[in-house]
PDB file of C-alpha atoms in Angstrom:
ATOM      1  CA  MET A   1      -0.102  -0.033  -0.116  1.00 44.00           C
ATOM      2  CA  SER A   2       1.346   3.623  -0.755  1.00 54.00           C
ATOM      3  CA  GLY A   3      -0.642   4.841   2.219  1.00 81.00           C
ATOM      4  CA  LEU A   4      -3.084   7.544   2.820  1.00 92.00           C
ATOM      5  CA  SER A   5      -2.568  11.391   2.009  1.00 93.00           C
ATOM      6  CA  LEU A   6      -4.966  14.383   2.811  1.00 94.00           C
ATOM      7  CA  ARG A   7      -4.209  17.124   0.626  1.00 94.00           C
ATOM      8  CA  ALA A   8      -5.787  20.379   1.559  1.00 94.00           C
ATOM      9  CA  VAL A   9      -8.825  18.695   2.702  1.00 94.00           C
ATOM     10  CA  THR A  10     -11.713  21.183   3.309  1.00 94.00           C
ATOM     11  CA  LYS A  11     -15.422  20.601   4.488  1.00 92.00           C
ATOM     12  CA  GLU A  12     -17.989  23.017   5.122  1.00 90.00           C
ATOM     13  CA  TYR A  13     -21.680  22.388   6.137  1.00 86.00           C
ATOM     14  CA  ARG A  14     -24.148  24.632   4.510  1.00 81.00           C
ATOM     15  CA  ASP A  15     -27.744  26.252   5.536  1.00 75.00           C
ATOM     16  CA  ALA A  16     -29.768  29.146   4.256  1.00 70.00           C
ATOM     17  CA  GLU A  17     -27.474  31.846   6.238  1.00 76.00           C
ATOM     18  CA  ARG A  18     -23.949  30.728   6.491  1.00 81.00           C
ATOM     19  CA  ALA A  19     -21.379  28.009   6.151  1.00 80.00           C
ATOM     20  CA  LEU A  20     -19.638  26.037   8.814  1.00 83.00           C
ATOM     21  CA  ARG A  21     -16.161  25.024   7.979  1.00 86.00           C
ATOM     22  CA  VAL A  22     -15.437  21.936   9.983  1.00 89.00           C
ATOM     23  CA  LEU A  23     -12.019  20.968   8.199  1.00 91.00           C
ATOM     24  CA  ASP A  24      -9.908  24.016   6.960  1.00 92.00           C
ATOM     25  CA  GLN A  25      -7.103  22.683   4.250  1.00 93.00           C
ATOM     26  CA  VAL A  26      -5.724  19.748   6.142  1.00 93.00           C
ATOM     27  CA  ASP A  27      -2.595  18.324   4.775  1.00 94.00           C
ATOM     28  CA  PHE A  28      -1.595  14.846   6.350  1.00 94.00           C
ATOM     29  CA  GLU A  29       0.905  12.073   5.268  1.00 93.00           C
ATOM     30  CA  PHE A  30      -0.120   8.680   7.136  1.00 93.00           C
ATOM     31  CA  PRO A  31       2.380   6.017   7.294  1.00 90.00           C
ATOM     32  CA  ALA A  32       1.623   2.871   5.173  1.00 88.00           C
ATOM     33  CA  SER A  33       1.216   0.688   8.152  1.00 90.00           C
ATOM     34  CA  GLY A  34       1.038   0.781  12.079  1.00 91.00           C
ATOM     35  CA  SER A  35      -1.351   2.529  14.621  1.00 92.00           C
ATOM     36  CA  VAL A  36      -2.516   6.131  14.865  1.00 93.00           C
ATOM     37  CA  SER A  37      -4.806   7.661  17.429  1.00 92.00           C
ATOM     38  CA  ILE A  38      -6.493  11.049  16.903  1.00 93.00           C
ATOM     39  CA  MET A  39      -7.934  12.742  19.946  1.00 90.00           C
ATOM     40  CA  GLY A  40      -9.296  16.181  20.477  1.00 87.00           C
ATOM     41  CA  ARG A  41     -12.062  18.205  21.739  1.00 87.00           C
ATOM     42  CA  SER A  42     -15.552  17.124  21.295  1.00 83.00           C
ATOM     43  CA  GLY A  43     -17.104  18.846  18.019  1.00 83.00           C
ATOM     44  CA  VAL A  44     -13.716  19.692  16.267  1.00 87.00           C
ATOM     45  CA  GLY A  45     -14.382  17.185  13.439  1.00 88.00           C
ATOM     46  CA  LYS A  46     -12.687  14.020  14.471  1.00 90.00           C
ATOM     47  CA  SER A  47     -15.634  11.597  13.194  1.00 89.00           C
ATOM     48  CA  THR A  48     -15.987  13.995  10.024  1.00 91.00           C
ATOM     49  CA  LEU A  49     -12.451  13.460   9.185  1.00 93.00           C
ATOM     50  CA  LEU A  50     -12.528   9.850   9.707  1.00 92.00           C
ATOM     51  CA  HIS A  51     -15.657   9.497   7.379  1.00 91.00           C
ATOM     52  CA  ILE A  52     -13.673  11.727   4.643  1.00 93.00           C
ATOM     53  CA  MET A  53     -10.602   9.343   5.024  1.00 93.00           C
ATOM     54  CA  GLY A  54     -12.834   6.282   4.616  1.00 91.00           C
ATOM     55  CA  GLY A  55     -15.017   7.348   1.675  1.00 90.00           C
ATOM     56  CA  LEU A  56     -17.843   7.579   3.614  1.00 88.00           C
ATOM     57  CA  ASP A  57     -18.291  11.277   2.586  1.00 89.00           C
ATOM     58  CA  LYS A  58     -16.500  13.679   0.161  1.00 90.00           C
ATOM     59  CA  PRO A  59     -14.499  16.811   1.325  1.00 92.00           C
ATOM     60  CA  SER A  60     -15.989  20.153  -0.173  1.00 91.00           C
ATOM     61  CA  SER A  61     -12.489  20.416  -1.644  1.00 93.00           C
ATOM     62  CA  GLY A  62      -8.927  19.031  -1.512  1.00 94.00           C
ATOM     63  CA  SER A  63      -8.000  15.384  -2.139  1.00 94.00           C
ATOM     64  CA  VAL A  64      -8.042  12.006  -0.116  1.00 94.00           C
ATOM     65  CA  VAL A  65      -5.434   9.752  -1.434  1.00 94.00           C
ATOM     66  CA  LEU A  66      -5.659   5.902  -0.659  1.00 91.00           C
ATOM     67  CA  ASP A  67      -3.277   3.375  -1.968  1.00 86.00           C
ATOM     68  CA  GLY A  68      -2.745   5.741  -5.090  1.00 87.00           C
ATOM     69  CA  THR A  69      -6.674   6.316  -5.877  1.00 90.00           C
ATOM     70  CA  GLN A  70      -8.124  10.121  -5.254  1.00 92.00           C
ATOM     71  CA  LEU A  71     -11.355   9.165  -3.272  1.00 91.00           C
ATOM     72  CA  GLU A  72     -13.174  12.166  -4.406  1.00 88.00           C
ATOM     73  CA  LYS A  73     -12.885  11.255  -8.338  1.00 88.00           C
ATOM     74  CA  LEU A  74     -14.740   8.043  -7.571  1.00 91.00           C
ATOM     75  CA  ASN A  75     -18.630   7.611  -7.949  1.00 90.00           C
ATOM     76  CA  SER A  76     -20.957   6.043  -5.540  1.00 88.00           C
ATOM     77  CA  ASP A  77     -20.468   2.509  -6.840  1.00 88.00           C
ATOM     78  CA  GLN A  78     -16.566   2.890  -7.245  1.00 89.00           C
ATOM     79  CA  LEU A  79     -16.455   3.999  -3.618  1.00 89.00           C
ATOM     80  CA  SER A  80     -18.623   1.224  -2.128  1.00 85.00           C
ATOM     81  CA  LEU A  81     -16.627  -1.370  -4.120  1.00 84.00           C
ATOM     82  CA  LEU A  82     -13.063   0.533  -2.674  1.00 87.00           C
ATOM     83  CA  ARG A  83     -14.469   0.393   0.962  1.00 87.00           C
ATOM     84  CA  SER A  84     -15.348  -3.350   0.827  1.00 82.00           C
ATOM     85  CA  ARG A  85     -11.980  -4.099  -0.405  1.00 83.00           C
ATOM     86  CA  LYS A  86      -9.609  -1.678   1.110  1.00 88.00           C
ATOM     87  CA  VAL A  87     -11.188   0.033   4.233  1.00 90.00           C
ATOM     88  CA  GLY A  88     -12.509  -1.719   7.490  1.00 89.00           C
ATOM     89  CA  PHE A  89     -14.612   0.433   9.541  1.00 88.00           C
ATOM     90  CA  ILE A  90     -15.409  -0.119  13.569  1.00 86.00           C
ATOM     91  CA  PHE A  91     -17.722   2.071  15.192  1.00 81.00           C
ATOM     92  CA  GLN A  92     -18.611   2.875  18.740  1.00 71.00           C
ATOM     93  CA  PHE A  93     -22.049   1.630  17.934  1.00 72.00           C
ATOM     94  CA  HIS A  94     -21.935  -1.632  16.234  1.00 72.00           C
ATOM     95  CA  HIS A  95     -23.861  -1.044  13.491  1.00 79.00           C
ATOM     96  CA  LEU A  96     -24.914  -4.695  12.957  1.00 88.00           C
ATOM     97  CA  LEU A  97     -27.950  -5.851  11.037  1.00 90.00           C
ATOM     98  CA  PRO A  98     -30.158  -7.244  13.409  1.00 91.00           C
ATOM     99  CA  GLU A  99     -32.058  -9.637  11.111  1.00 93.00           C
ATOM    100  CA  PHE A 100     -28.492 -11.266  10.339  1.00 93.00           C
ATOM    101  CA  ASP A 101     -26.575 -13.670  12.224  1.00 95.00           C
ATOM    102  CA  ALA A 102     -22.739 -12.963  13.058  1.00 95.00           C
ATOM    103  CA  VAL A 103     -21.459 -14.969  10.058  1.00 96.00           C
ATOM    104  CA  GLU A 104     -23.896 -13.279   7.688  1.00 94.00           C
ATOM    105  CA  ASN A 105     -22.977  -9.580   9.136  1.00 93.00           C
ATOM    106  CA  VAL A 106     -19.354 -10.462   8.656  1.00 93.00           C
ATOM    107  CA  ALA A 107     -19.505 -11.814   5.243  1.00 93.00           C
ATOM    108  CA  MET A 108     -21.348  -8.911   4.074  1.00 88.00           C
ATOM    109  CA  PRO A 109     -18.392  -6.722   2.903  1.00 85.00           C
ATOM    110  CA  LEU A 110     -17.261  -9.871   0.800  1.00 89.00           C
ATOM    111  CA  VAL A 111     -20.425 -10.088  -0.840  1.00 89.00           C
ATOM    112  CA  ILE A 112     -20.853  -6.722  -1.770  1.00 83.00           C
ATOM    113  CA  SER A 113     -17.187  -6.879  -3.101  1.00 82.00           C
ATOM    114  CA  GLY A 114     -18.585  -9.793  -5.559  1.00 86.00           C
ATOM    115  CA  VAL A 115     -17.159 -12.664  -3.376  1.00 90.00           C
ATOM    116  CA  PRO A 116     -19.489 -15.496  -3.801  1.00 93.00           C
ATOM    117  CA  GLU A 117     -21.706 -16.083  -0.797  1.00 93.00           C
ATOM    118  CA  THR A 118     -20.509 -19.833  -0.173  1.00 94.00           C
ATOM    119  CA  THR A 119     -16.706 -18.388   0.079  1.00 95.00           C
ATOM    120  CA  ALA A 120     -17.665 -15.273   1.823  1.00 94.00           C
ATOM    121  CA  SER A 121     -19.390 -17.442   4.593  1.00 95.00           C
ATOM    122  CA  GLU A 122     -16.567 -19.553   4.780  1.00 95.00           C
ATOM    123  CA  GLN A 123     -14.123 -16.468   5.331  1.00 93.00           C
ATOM    124  CA  ALA A 124     -16.361 -15.175   7.815  1.00 95.00           C
ATOM    125  CA  VAL A 125     -16.538 -17.861  10.107  1.00 95.00           C
ATOM    126  CA  GLN A 126     -12.457 -18.304   9.977  1.00 91.00           C
ATOM    127  CA  THR A 127     -12.385 -14.617  10.977  1.00 91.00           C
ATOM    128  CA  LEU A 128     -14.938 -15.123  13.840  1.00 92.00           C
ATOM    129  CA  LYS A 129     -13.051 -18.067  15.082  1.00 90.00           C
ATOM    130  CA  ARG A 130     -10.058 -15.506  14.897  1.00 85.00           C
ATOM    131  CA  VAL A 131     -11.761 -12.888  17.282  1.00 84.00           C
ATOM    132  CA  GLY A 132     -12.690 -15.557  19.617  1.00 85.00           C
ATOM    133  CA  LEU A 133     -16.460 -15.997  18.483  1.00 89.00           C
ATOM    134  CA  ALA A 134     -16.338 -19.624  17.247  1.00 92.00           C
ATOM    135  CA  SER A 135     -19.244 -20.502  19.655  1.00 91.00           C
ATOM    136  CA  ARG A 136     -21.492 -17.320  18.381  1.00 91.00           C
ATOM    137  CA  LEU A 137     -21.374 -17.982  14.967  1.00 93.00           C
ATOM    138  CA  CYS A 138     -25.215 -18.482  14.391  1.00 94.00           C
ATOM    139  CA  HIS A 139     -26.186 -15.740  16.946  1.00 95.00           C
ATOM    140  CA  ARG A 140     -27.972 -12.437  16.023  1.00 94.00           C
ATOM    141  CA  PRO A 141     -26.577  -9.301  17.617  1.00 91.00           C
ATOM    142  CA  GLY A 142     -29.619  -8.964  20.029  1.00 91.00           C
ATOM    143  CA  GLU A 143     -28.324 -12.661  21.416  1.00 94.00           C
ATOM    144  CA  LEU A 144     -24.775 -11.192  21.750  1.00 91.00           C
ATOM    145  CA  SER A 145     -23.173  -9.306  24.877  1.00 88.00           C
ATOM    146  CA  GLY A 146     -21.853  -5.640  23.970  1.00 83.00           C
ATOM    147  CA  GLY A 147     -18.039  -6.975  23.901  1.00 83.00           C
ATOM    148  CA  GLU A 148     -19.138  -9.925  21.643  1.00 88.00           C
ATOM    149  CA  GLN A 149     -21.053  -7.625  19.127  1.00 89.00           C
ATOM    150  CA  GLN A 150     -17.646  -5.418  18.882  1.00 84.00           C
ATOM    151  CA  ARG A 151     -15.794  -8.451  18.269  1.00 85.00           C
ATOM    152  CA  VAL A 152     -18.273  -8.927  15.363  1.00 91.00           C
ATOM    153  CA  ALA A 153     -17.908  -5.587  14.130  1.00 88.00           C
ATOM    154  CA  ILE A 154     -13.988  -5.845  14.188  1.00 86.00           C
ATOM    155  CA  ALA A 155     -14.443  -9.428  12.331  1.00 89.00           C
ATOM    156  CA  ARG A 156     -16.728  -7.372   9.623  1.00 90.00           C
ATOM    157  CA  ALA A 157     -14.194  -4.772   9.518  1.00 88.00           C
ATOM    158  CA  ILE A 158     -10.972  -7.124   8.836  1.00 87.00           C
ATOM    159  CA  VAL A 159     -12.455 -10.199   7.116  1.00 89.00           C
ATOM    160  CA  ALA A 160     -11.321  -8.485   3.667  1.00 87.00           C
ATOM    161  CA  ARG A 161      -7.782  -8.011   5.020  1.00 88.00           C
ATOM    162  CA  PRO A 162      -8.123  -3.938   4.360  1.00 88.00           C
ATOM    163  CA  ALA A 163      -4.987  -2.068   4.401  1.00 89.00           C
ATOM    164  CA  LEU A 164      -6.828   0.595   6.145  1.00 92.00           C
ATOM    165  CA  ILE A 165      -8.859   0.313   9.409  1.00 91.00           C
ATOM    166  CA  LEU A 166     -10.762   3.160  10.718  1.00 93.00           C
ATOM    167  CA  ALA A 167     -12.128   3.171  14.348  1.00 89.00           C
ATOM    168  CA  ASP A 168     -14.386   5.684  15.880  1.00 88.00           C
ATOM    169  CA  GLU A 169     -14.387   5.169  19.413  1.00 83.00           C
ATOM    170  CA  PRO A 170     -14.127   1.517  19.395  1.00 79.00           C
ATOM    171  CA  THR A 171     -13.883   1.108  22.961  1.00 74.00           C
ATOM    172  CA  GLY A 172     -16.408   3.884  23.970  1.00 71.00           C
ATOM    173  CA  ASN A 173     -19.121   2.030  25.188  1.00 69.00           C
ATOM    174  CA  LEU A 174     -17.601  -1.216  26.677  1.00 70.00           C
ATOM    175  CA  ASP A 175     -16.741  -1.686  30.568  1.00 74.00           C
ATOM    176  CA  ALA A 176     -13.221  -1.596  31.426  1.00 80.00           C
ATOM    177  CA  GLU A 177     -12.176  -5.303  31.087  1.00 78.00           C
ATOM    178  CA  THR A 178     -13.761  -5.660  27.869  1.00 75.00           C
ATOM    179  CA  SER A 179     -12.433  -2.457  26.783  1.00 78.00           C
ATOM    180  CA  LYS A 180      -9.024  -3.942  27.679  1.00 81.00           C
ATOM    181  CA  ALA A 181      -9.542  -7.014  25.641  1.00 80.00           C
ATOM    182  CA  VAL A 182     -10.845  -5.380  22.360  1.00 78.00           C
ATOM    183  CA  GLN A 183      -7.871  -3.094  22.549  1.00 81.00           C
ATOM    184  CA  ALA A 184      -5.857  -6.037  22.730  1.00 84.00           C
ATOM    185  CA  LEU A 185      -7.460  -7.799  19.656  1.00 81.00           C
ATOM    186  CA  LEU A 186      -7.254  -4.180  17.510  1.00 83.00           C
ATOM    187  CA  PHE A 187      -3.609  -4.360  17.998  1.00 86.00           C
ATOM    188  CA  GLU A 188      -2.981  -7.810  17.453  1.00 85.00           C
ATOM    189  CA  VAL A 189      -5.060  -7.683  14.226  1.00 84.00           C
ATOM    190  CA  GLN A 190      -2.878  -4.731  13.135  1.00 88.00           C
ATOM    191  CA  ARG A 191       0.171  -6.316  13.637  1.00 89.00           C
ATOM    192  CA  GLU A 192      -0.647  -9.581  11.923  1.00 86.00           C
ATOM    193  CA  MET A 193      -1.927  -8.057   8.768  1.00 86.00           C
ATOM    194  CA  GLN A 194       0.470  -5.032   8.943  1.00 89.00           C
ATOM    195  CA  SER A 195      -2.444  -2.330   8.298  1.00 90.00           C
ATOM    196  CA  LEU A 196      -2.812   1.136   9.036  1.00 93.00           C
ATOM    197  CA  LEU A 197      -5.314   1.070  12.031  1.00 93.00           C
ATOM    198  CA  ILE A 198      -6.303   4.793  12.830  1.00 93.00           C
ATOM    199  CA  VAL A 199      -8.395   5.741  15.927  1.00 92.00           C
ATOM    200  CA  VAL A 200     -10.284   8.513  16.972  1.00 90.00           C
ATOM    201  CA  THR A 201     -10.836   8.248  20.976  1.00 87.00           C
ATOM    202  CA  HIS A 202     -11.234   9.867  23.936  1.00 84.00           C
ATOM    203  CA  SER A 203      -9.387   7.340  26.111  1.00 82.00           C
ATOM    204  CA  ALA A 204      -5.941   8.275  27.121  1.00 84.00           C
ATOM    205  CA  GLU A 205      -5.187   4.733  27.800  1.00 83.00           C
ATOM    206  CA  LEU A 206      -6.197   3.474  24.515  1.00 83.00           C
ATOM    207  CA  SER A 207      -4.164   6.593  22.659  1.00 86.00           C
ATOM    208  CA  ALA A 208      -0.943   6.063  24.635  1.00 86.00           C
ATOM    209  CA  ALA A 209      -0.863   2.416  23.470  1.00 86.00           C
ATOM    210  CA  MET A 210      -0.595   3.650  19.667  1.00 89.00           C
ATOM    211  CA  ASP A 211       2.571   4.209  17.579  1.00 91.00           C
ATOM    212  CA  LEU A 212       1.736   7.604  16.591  1.00 93.00           C
ATOM    213  CA  ARG A 213      -0.710   9.909  18.597  1.00 93.00           C
ATOM    214  CA  LEU A 214      -1.987  12.899  16.958  1.00 94.00           C
ATOM    215  CA  GLU A 215      -4.561  15.746  18.404  1.00 92.00           C
ATOM    216  CA  MET A 216      -6.836  17.755  15.886  1.00 91.00           C
ATOM    217  CA  LYS A 217      -7.176  21.401  16.647  1.00 91.00           C
ATOM    218  CA  PRO A 218      -9.646  23.604  15.595  1.00 87.00           C
ATOM    219  CA  GLY A 219      -9.843  23.816  11.604  1.00 87.00           C
ATOM    220  CA  GLY A 220      -8.855  20.017  11.610  1.00 86.00           C
ATOM    221  CA  GLN A 221      -5.084  20.179  11.759  1.00 90.00           C
ATOM    222  CA  LEU A 222      -3.340  17.072  12.944  1.00 90.00           C
ATOM    223  CA  VAL A 223      -0.311  17.911  15.247  1.00 89.00           C
ATOM    224  CA  ALA A 224       1.496  15.455  17.436  1.00 86.00           C
ATOM    225  CA  TYR A 225       0.037  15.059  20.856  1.00 74.00           C
ATOM    226  CA  SER A 226       1.489  16.635  23.690  1.00 61.00           C
ATOM    227  CA  THR A 227       0.762  16.258  27.235  1.00 56.00           C
ATOM    228  CA  THR A 228       1.902  19.531  28.297  1.00 48.00           C
TER     229      THR A 228
END
C-alpha cells in the first residue's frame, strides 16, 4: 500500500444563512502501516475526518488519496467497492444488522465486493473464530453481549484484510475489562495484517498505546499530541 494522504482537505456544511467550515485545508501523510490515534475536544471534527478518509463522505475541496486512488474522483459504486476491499470500519455503535447472524454480518463486505456467498461465509467463519467467537457464529446481535457485538464488528472490518482500518471510539461503550480485551485484539490484528489502524478516541489509555499520537486542532489540523 502506498499509504493515506490528505491534501488541502476542506469540509463545509451549509444552511440557508451561513457556512460552517469544520475542516480547513488539512494536510497530512499517514504511514503505510502501524497504529495512529486522533484525539481532540468534542465537536472539533474527528468523526467527520474519519468518514472522509474512509470514503463515507466527500470533502468540499481537496483530495484524499488511498493506495494511489483519489477518493473524491470515484462515483458512489466505485467508492462502495473500494471500501469493501480496502477499508474496514469499526464504530462506537456496532451497526450490525439485527436480522442477520454473526456470519452473515461479517460476510457482508465480501458479498458486496463480489465474492461468492459460500466463499464469503467460509471467510467470515474463520475470521469470527480468529476474534474468539467460534461458539457465536449463528447468534444474532440481540443475542450477544456488548463485547461480543464489538468483536463481530471487528471481524466484519478485517474479513477482507483491508489495508486501512478506521475506528471511531471502538471501546467507548464497553466496560474496563472488555475495553482492554478489544484494545488488545485491535493491536494484534493490526500487527498480523500490517495494516494502518487509525483510531479516533477520548481514551488516554488507548491513545498511549499507539505508535503515533495526534491531536486535532480547530479547523482539523493534525499535530503530534503533547501532554503539556
